[in-house]
Short mmCIF file of C-alpha atoms in Angstrom, two decimals:
data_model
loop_
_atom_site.label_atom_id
_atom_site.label_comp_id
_atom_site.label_asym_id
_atom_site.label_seq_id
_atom_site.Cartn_x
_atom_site.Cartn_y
_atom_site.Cartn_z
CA UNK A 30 0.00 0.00 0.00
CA UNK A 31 2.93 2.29 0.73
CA UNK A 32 4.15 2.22 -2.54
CA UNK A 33 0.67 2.69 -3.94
CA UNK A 34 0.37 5.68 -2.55
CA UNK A 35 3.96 6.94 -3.50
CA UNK A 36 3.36 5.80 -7.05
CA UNK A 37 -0.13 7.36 -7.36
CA UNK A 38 1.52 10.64 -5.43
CA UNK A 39 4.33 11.18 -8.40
CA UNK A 40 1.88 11.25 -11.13
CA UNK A 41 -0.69 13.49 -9.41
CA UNK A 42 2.32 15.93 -8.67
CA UNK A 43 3.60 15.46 -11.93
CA UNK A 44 0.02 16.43 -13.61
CA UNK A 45 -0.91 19.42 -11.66
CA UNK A 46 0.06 22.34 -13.27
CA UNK A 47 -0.02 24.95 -10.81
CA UNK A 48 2.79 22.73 -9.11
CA UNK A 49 4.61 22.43 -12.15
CA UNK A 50 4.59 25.90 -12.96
CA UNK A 51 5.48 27.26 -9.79
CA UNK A 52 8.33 25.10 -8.63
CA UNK A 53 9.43 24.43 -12.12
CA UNK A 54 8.77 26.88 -15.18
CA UNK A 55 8.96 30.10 -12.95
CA UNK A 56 12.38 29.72 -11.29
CA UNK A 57 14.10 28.42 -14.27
CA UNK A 58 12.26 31.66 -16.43
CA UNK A 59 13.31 33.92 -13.32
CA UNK A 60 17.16 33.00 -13.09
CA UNK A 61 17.33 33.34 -16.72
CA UNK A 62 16.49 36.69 -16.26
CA UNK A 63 18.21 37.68 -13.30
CA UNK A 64 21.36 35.89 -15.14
CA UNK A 65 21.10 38.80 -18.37
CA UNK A 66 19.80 41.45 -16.09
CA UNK A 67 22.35 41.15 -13.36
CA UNK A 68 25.66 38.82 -14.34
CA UNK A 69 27.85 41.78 -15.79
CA UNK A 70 27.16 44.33 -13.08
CA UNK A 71 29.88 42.49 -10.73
CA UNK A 72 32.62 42.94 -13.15
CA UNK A 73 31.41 46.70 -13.96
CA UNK A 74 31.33 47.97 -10.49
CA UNK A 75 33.57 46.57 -8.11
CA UNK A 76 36.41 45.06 -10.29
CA UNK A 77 39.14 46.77 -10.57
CA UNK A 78 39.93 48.53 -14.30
CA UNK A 79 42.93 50.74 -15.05
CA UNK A 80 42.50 54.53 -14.33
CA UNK A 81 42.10 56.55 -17.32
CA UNK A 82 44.43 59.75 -17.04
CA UNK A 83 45.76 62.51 -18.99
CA UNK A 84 49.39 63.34 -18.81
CA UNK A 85 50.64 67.41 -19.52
CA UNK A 86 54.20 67.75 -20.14
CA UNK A 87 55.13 71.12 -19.03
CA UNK A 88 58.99 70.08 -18.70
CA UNK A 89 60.55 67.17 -19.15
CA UNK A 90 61.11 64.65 -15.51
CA UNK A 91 63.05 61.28 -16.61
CA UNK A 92 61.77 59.60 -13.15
CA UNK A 93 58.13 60.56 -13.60
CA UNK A 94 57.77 59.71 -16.88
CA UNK A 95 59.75 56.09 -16.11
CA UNK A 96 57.11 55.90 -13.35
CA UNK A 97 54.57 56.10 -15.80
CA UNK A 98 55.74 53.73 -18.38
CA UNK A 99 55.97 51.26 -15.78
CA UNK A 100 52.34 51.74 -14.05
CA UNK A 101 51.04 51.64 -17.50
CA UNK A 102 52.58 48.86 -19.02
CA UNK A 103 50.08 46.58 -20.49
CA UNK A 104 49.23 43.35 -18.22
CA UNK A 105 47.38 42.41 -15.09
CA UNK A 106 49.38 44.78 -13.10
CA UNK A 107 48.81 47.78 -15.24
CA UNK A 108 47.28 50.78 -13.17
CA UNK A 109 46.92 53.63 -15.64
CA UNK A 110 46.09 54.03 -18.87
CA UNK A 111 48.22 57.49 -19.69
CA UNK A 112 46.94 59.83 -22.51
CA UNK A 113 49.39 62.37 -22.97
CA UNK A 114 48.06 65.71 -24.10
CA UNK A 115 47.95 69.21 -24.18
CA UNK A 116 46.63 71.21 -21.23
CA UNK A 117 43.52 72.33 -22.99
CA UNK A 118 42.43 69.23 -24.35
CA UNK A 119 43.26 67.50 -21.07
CA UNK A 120 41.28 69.50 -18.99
CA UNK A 121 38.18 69.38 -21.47
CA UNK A 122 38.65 65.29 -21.07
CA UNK A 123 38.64 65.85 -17.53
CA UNK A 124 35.78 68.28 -17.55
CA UNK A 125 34.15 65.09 -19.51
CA UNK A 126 34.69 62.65 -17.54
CA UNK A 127 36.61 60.82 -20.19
CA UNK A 128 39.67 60.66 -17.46
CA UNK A 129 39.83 60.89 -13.81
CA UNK A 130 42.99 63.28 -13.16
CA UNK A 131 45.23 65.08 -15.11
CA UNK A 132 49.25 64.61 -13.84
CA UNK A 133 51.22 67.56 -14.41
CA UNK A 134 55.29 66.82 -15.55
CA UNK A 135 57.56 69.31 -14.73
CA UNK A 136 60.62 70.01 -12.01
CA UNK A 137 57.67 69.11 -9.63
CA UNK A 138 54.66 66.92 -10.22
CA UNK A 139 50.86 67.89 -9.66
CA UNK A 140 47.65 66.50 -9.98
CA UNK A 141 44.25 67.41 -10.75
CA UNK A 142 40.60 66.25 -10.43
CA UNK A 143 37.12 67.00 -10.84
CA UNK A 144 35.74 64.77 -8.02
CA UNK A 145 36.69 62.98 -5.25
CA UNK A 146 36.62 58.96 -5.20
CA UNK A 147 38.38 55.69 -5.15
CA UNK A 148 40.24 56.16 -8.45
CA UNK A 149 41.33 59.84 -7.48
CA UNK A 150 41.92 58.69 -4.24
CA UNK A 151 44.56 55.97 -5.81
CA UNK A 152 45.95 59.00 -7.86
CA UNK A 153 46.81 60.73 -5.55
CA UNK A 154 48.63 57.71 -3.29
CA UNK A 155 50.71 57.39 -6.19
CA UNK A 156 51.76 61.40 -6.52
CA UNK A 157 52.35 61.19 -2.70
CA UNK A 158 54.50 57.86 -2.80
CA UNK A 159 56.40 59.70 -5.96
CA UNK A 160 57.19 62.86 -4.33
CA UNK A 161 58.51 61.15 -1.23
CA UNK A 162 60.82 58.62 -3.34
CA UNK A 163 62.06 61.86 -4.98
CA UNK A 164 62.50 63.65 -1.66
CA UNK A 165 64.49 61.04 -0.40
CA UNK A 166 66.93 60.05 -3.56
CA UNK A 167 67.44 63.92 -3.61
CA UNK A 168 68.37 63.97 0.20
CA UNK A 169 70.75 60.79 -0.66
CA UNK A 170 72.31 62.98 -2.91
CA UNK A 171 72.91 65.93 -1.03
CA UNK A 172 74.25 64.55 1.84
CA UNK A 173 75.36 60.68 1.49
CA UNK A 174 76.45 60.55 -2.77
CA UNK A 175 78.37 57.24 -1.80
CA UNK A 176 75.11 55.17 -0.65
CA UNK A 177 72.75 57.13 -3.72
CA UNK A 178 73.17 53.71 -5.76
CA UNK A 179 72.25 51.55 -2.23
CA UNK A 180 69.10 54.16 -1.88
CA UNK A 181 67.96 53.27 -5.15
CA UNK A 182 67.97 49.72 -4.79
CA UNK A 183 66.10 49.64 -1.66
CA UNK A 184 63.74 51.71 -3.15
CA UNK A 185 63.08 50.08 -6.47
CA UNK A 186 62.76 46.76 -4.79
CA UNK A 187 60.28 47.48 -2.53
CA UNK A 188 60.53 44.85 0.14
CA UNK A 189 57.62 43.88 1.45
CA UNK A 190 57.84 42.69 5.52
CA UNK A 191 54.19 41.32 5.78
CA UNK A 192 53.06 37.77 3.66
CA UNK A 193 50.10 38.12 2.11
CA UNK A 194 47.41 35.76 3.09
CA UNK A 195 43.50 35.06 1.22
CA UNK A 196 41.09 35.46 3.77
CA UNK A 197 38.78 33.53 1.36
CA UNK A 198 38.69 31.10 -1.37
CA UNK A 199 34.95 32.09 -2.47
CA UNK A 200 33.46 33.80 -4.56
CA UNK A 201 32.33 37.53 -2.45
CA UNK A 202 29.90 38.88 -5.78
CA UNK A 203 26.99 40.15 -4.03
CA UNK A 204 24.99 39.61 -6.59
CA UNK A 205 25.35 36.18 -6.29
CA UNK A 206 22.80 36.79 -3.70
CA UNK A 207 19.67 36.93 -5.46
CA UNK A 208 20.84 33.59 -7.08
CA UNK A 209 20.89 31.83 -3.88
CA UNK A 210 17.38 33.78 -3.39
CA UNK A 211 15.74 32.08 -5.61
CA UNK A 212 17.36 28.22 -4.77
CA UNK A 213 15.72 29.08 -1.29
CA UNK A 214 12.52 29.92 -3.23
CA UNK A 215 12.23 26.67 -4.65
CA UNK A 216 12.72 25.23 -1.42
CA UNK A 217 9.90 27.23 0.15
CA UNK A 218 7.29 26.64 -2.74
CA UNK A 219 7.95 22.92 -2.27
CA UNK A 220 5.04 23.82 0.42
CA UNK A 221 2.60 23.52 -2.53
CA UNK A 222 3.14 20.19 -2.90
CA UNK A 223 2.75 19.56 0.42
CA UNK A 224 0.12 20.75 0.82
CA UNK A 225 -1.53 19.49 -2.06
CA UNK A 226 -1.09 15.96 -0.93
CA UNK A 227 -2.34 16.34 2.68
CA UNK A 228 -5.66 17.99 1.15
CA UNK A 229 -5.97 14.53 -0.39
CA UNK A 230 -6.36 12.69 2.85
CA UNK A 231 -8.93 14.91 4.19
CA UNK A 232 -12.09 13.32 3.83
CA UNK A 233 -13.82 17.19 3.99
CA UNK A 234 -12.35 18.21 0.94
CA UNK A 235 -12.14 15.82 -1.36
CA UNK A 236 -13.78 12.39 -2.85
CA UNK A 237 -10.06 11.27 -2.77
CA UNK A 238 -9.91 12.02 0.80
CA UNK A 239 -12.94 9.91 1.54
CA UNK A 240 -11.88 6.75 -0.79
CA UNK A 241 -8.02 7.21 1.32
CA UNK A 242 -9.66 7.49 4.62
CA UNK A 243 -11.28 4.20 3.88
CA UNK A 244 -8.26 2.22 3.32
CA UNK A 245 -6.85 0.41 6.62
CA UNK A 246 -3.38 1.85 6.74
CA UNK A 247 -1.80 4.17 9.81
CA UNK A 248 -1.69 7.57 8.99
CA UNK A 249 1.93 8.33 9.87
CA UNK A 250 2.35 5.51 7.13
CA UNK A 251 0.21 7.63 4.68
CA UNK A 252 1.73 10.79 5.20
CA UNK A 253 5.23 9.77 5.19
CA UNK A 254 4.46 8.43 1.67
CA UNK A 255 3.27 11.15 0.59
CA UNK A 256 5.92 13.23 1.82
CA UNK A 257 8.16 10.98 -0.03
CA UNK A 258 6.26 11.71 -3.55
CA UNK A 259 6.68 15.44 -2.99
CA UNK A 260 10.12 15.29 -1.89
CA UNK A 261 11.01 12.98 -4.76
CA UNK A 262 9.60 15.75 -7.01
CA UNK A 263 10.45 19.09 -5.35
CA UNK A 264 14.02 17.39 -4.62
CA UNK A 265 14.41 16.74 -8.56
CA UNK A 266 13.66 20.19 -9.50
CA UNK A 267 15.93 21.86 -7.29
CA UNK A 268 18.83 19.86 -8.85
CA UNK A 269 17.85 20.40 -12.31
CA UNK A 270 17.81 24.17 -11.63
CA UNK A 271 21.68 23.55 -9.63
CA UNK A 272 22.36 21.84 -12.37
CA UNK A 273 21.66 24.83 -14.88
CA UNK A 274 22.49 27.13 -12.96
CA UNK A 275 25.99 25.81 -12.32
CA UNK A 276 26.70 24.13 -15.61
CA UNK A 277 24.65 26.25 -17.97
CA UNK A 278 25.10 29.52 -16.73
CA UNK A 279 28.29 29.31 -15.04
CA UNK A 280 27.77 30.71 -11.69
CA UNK A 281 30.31 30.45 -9.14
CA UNK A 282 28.00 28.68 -6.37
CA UNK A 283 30.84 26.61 -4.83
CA UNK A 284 32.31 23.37 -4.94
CA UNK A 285 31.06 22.25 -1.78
CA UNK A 286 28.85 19.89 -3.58
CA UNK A 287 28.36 17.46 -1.02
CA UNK A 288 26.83 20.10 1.59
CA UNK A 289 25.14 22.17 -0.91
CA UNK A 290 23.46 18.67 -1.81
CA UNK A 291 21.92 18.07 2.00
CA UNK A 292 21.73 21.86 2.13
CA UNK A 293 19.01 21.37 -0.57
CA UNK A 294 17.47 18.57 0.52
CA UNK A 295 16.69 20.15 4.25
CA UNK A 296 15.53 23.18 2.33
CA UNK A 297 13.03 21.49 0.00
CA UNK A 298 11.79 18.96 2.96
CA UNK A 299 11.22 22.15 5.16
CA UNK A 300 8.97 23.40 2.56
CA UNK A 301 7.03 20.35 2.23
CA UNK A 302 6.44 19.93 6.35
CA UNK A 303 5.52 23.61 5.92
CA UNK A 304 3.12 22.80 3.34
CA UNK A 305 1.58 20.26 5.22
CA UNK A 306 1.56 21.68 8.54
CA UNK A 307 -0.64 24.99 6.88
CA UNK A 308 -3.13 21.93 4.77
CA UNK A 309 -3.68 19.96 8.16
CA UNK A 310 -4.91 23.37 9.61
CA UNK A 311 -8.63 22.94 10.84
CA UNK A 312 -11.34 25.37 9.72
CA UNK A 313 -9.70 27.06 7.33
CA UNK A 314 -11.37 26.58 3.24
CA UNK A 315 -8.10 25.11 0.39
CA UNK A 316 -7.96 28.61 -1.21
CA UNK A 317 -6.74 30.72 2.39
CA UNK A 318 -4.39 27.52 2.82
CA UNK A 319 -3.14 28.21 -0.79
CA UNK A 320 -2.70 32.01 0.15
CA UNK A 321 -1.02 31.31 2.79
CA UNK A 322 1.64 29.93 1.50
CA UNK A 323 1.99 32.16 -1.28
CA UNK A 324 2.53 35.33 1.05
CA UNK A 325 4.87 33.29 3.91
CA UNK A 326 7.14 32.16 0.95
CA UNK A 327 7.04 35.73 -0.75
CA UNK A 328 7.59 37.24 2.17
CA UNK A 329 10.29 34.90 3.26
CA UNK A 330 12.06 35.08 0.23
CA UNK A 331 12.12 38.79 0.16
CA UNK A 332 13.74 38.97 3.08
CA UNK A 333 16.29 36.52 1.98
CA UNK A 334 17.41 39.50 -0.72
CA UNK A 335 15.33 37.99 -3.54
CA UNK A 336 14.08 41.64 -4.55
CA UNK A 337 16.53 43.54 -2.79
CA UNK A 338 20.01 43.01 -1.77
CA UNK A 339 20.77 44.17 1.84
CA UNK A 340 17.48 42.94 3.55
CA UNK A 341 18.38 40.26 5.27
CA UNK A 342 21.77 41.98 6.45
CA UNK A 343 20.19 44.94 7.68
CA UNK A 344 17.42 42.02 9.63
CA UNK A 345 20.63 40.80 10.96
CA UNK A 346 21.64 43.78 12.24
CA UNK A 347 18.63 44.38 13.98
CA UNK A 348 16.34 42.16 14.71
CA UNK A 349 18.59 39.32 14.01
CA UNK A 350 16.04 36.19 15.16
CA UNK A 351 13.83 36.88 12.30
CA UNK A 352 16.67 35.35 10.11
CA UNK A 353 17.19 32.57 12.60
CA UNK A 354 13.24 31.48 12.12
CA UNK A 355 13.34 32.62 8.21
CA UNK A 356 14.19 29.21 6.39
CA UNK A 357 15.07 31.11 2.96
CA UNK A 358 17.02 33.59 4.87
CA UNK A 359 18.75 30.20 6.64
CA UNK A 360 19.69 28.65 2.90
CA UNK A 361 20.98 31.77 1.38
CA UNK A 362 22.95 32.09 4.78
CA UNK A 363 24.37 28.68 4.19
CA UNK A 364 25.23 29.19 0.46
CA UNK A 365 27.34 32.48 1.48
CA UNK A 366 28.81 30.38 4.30
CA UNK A 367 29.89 27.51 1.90
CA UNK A 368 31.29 30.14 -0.03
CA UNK A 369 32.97 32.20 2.14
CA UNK A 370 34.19 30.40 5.14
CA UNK A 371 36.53 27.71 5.65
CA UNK A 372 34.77 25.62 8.32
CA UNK A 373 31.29 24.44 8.33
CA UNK A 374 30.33 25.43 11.68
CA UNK A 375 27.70 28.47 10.51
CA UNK A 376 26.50 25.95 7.91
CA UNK A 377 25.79 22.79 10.42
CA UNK A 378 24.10 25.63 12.86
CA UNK A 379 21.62 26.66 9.50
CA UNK A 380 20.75 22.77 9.08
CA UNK A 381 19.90 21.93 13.04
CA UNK A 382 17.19 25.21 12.72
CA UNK A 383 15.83 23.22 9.36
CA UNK A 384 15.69 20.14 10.94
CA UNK A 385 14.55 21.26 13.86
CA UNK A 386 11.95 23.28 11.82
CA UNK A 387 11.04 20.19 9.65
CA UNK A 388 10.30 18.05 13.17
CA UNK A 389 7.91 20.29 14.69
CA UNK A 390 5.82 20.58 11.62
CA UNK A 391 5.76 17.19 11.26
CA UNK A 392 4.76 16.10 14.37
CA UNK A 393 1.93 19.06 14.80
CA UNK A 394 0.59 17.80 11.34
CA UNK A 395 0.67 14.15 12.44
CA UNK A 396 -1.53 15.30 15.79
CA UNK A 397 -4.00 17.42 14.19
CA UNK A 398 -4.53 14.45 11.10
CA UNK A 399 -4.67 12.00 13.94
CA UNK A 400 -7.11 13.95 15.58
CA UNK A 401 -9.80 14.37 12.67
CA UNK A 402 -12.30 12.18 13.25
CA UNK A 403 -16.12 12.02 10.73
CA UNK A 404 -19.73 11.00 11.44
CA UNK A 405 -20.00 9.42 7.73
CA UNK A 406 -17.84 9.00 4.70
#
């Protein structure tokens, strides 16, 4: 009878289109969209490009303009990209916005800009590091000639006395954000499945309830297998849109495969307890169920940075248990912890609240199907 009911389960699932649509069509059409809308602005905004400058010779500085050649030299360290031009033209570039400073050569160096920021802000690091290697070769000079050639050595060089060290492996794109947004979605709209199959053991809503109701099996037994049709389902899904996502599209969700793997299959088996837990509700009609479930995982999702970025961080700052109790705020948590972080301590703490989570709906659904008792069938 068990597998009956599992068997019959997958191809009800399978055939209701609301189900299909919602956990399937719509999140694949969604990340598509969020991939063209949203998978350059990374590399736009926060990478960094080389700053575009103009260059005025007003007299000629042999150390400037080697300084020059050698921050704009063509590779991955390049820095600037130098335009050398006349004062008037350089200014109107600037006035533009076509560079972001103009660098004055002469006997002594200057800079200009139009606006303050992190590229000016770099400019002018590099004007202040230049003047003070110049200060210093020129006080070499003047006073100790013999150790000029040791001076310049030392300086050219550039010994560093501190070892560079990755705080992180992972991939920090906030954008990446939203992606992991919509994973947790999937996992939350699992709940229509869930609750879809508990409405069909109710003998008060439908004919299928009453024929199920009639059959002589416990039902723990019947709502485990139907718990095992929707997460058969739901769990499928979610992997095919993992799959495209991270295959297809080429987003850097981690190689953690293994824990993103049982991170998906808490989330979509929370989603299905929730589902259930909201259909074994009492007195309340299949369309307010439905509703239900459409404004918790909404709502849920939105503060898991689906629409916005920054939600759930500013939550955190705040009223920080709301994200503890938020089960697509606890997935896109564990995502960026996968990511980011080299032990799996945050992660293991997101699972025990989704299993813990996935318990207490499942034993307040078994108590209030247990309970539900009819005069006639």
């Amino acid at each position: 009878m068990f597998r009956h009911i599992l068997k019959y389960g997958l191809l009800s699932l399978l055939r209701t289109r609301e189900i299909v649509f919602w956990t399937l069509i719509f999140p694949f059409a969604l990340t598509t969209f969020m991939y063209f809308a949203f998978s350059n602005i990374f590399s736009t905004t926060e990478q960094f490009h080389a700053i575009p400058v103009a260059v005025v010779r007003q007299s000629e500085n042999k150390a400037f303009t080697q300084i020059l050649d050698m921050l704009s030299a063509e590779g991955e360290n390049q820095i600037l990209q130098v335009q050398r031009k006349e004062k008037a033209q350089a200014e109107k570039m600037l006035q533009d916005g076509d560079v972001k400073g103009i660098l004055y050569e002469g006997e002594t160096v200057s800079l200009a800009v139009a606006e303050s920021g992190m590229d000016q802000t770099m400019l002018k690091m590099i004007m202040e590091q230049f003047v003070q290697y110049e200060k210093t070769i020129s006080d070499v000079w003047q006073f100790h000639p013999d150790k000029l050639m040791q001076s310049v050595t030392a300086l050219a060089s550039q010994e560093q006395y501190v070892e560079e060290k990755k705080t992180s492996e992972g991939n920090q794109d906030n954008i990446m954000n939203y992606f992991y947004a919509v994973l947790a979605m999937v996992c939350l709209f699992a709940s229509f499945a869930g609750c879809d199959r508990i409405l069909k053991i109710q003998a008060n809503v439908s004919v299928l309830g009453q024929r199920r109701n009639m059959i002589p099996i416990h039902k723990m037994k019947s709502i485990i297998a139907d718990f095992a049709a929707c997460e058969i389902v739901q769990y499928t899904i979610v992997l095919l849109l993992l799959i495209y996502m991270k295959f297809v599209l080429k987003l850097p969700l981690g190689d953690n495969l293994p824990q993103i793997l049982l991170l998906l299959l808490f989330g979509t088996s929370y989603g299905i307890m929730f589902g259930i837990f909201v259909g074994s509700l009492p007195r309340m009609e299949e369309g307010m169920k439905i509703g239900v479930l459409v404004c918790v995982g909404l709502v849920f999702s939105a503060m898991s940075d689906l629409m916005i970025s920054g939600i759930k961080d500013g939550i955190e700052h705040t009223v920080p248990i709301i994200n503890d109790i938020n089960p697509a705020a606890l997935i896109t948590d564990s995502f960026y912890a996968l990511n980011i972080y080299e032990t799996n301590e945050r992660f293991f703490g997101n699972i025990i609240c989704l299993g813990t989570g996935i318990v207490l709906f499942t034993l307040v659904s078994y108590a209030m199907v247990r309970r539900s008792r009819y005069a006639s069938l």
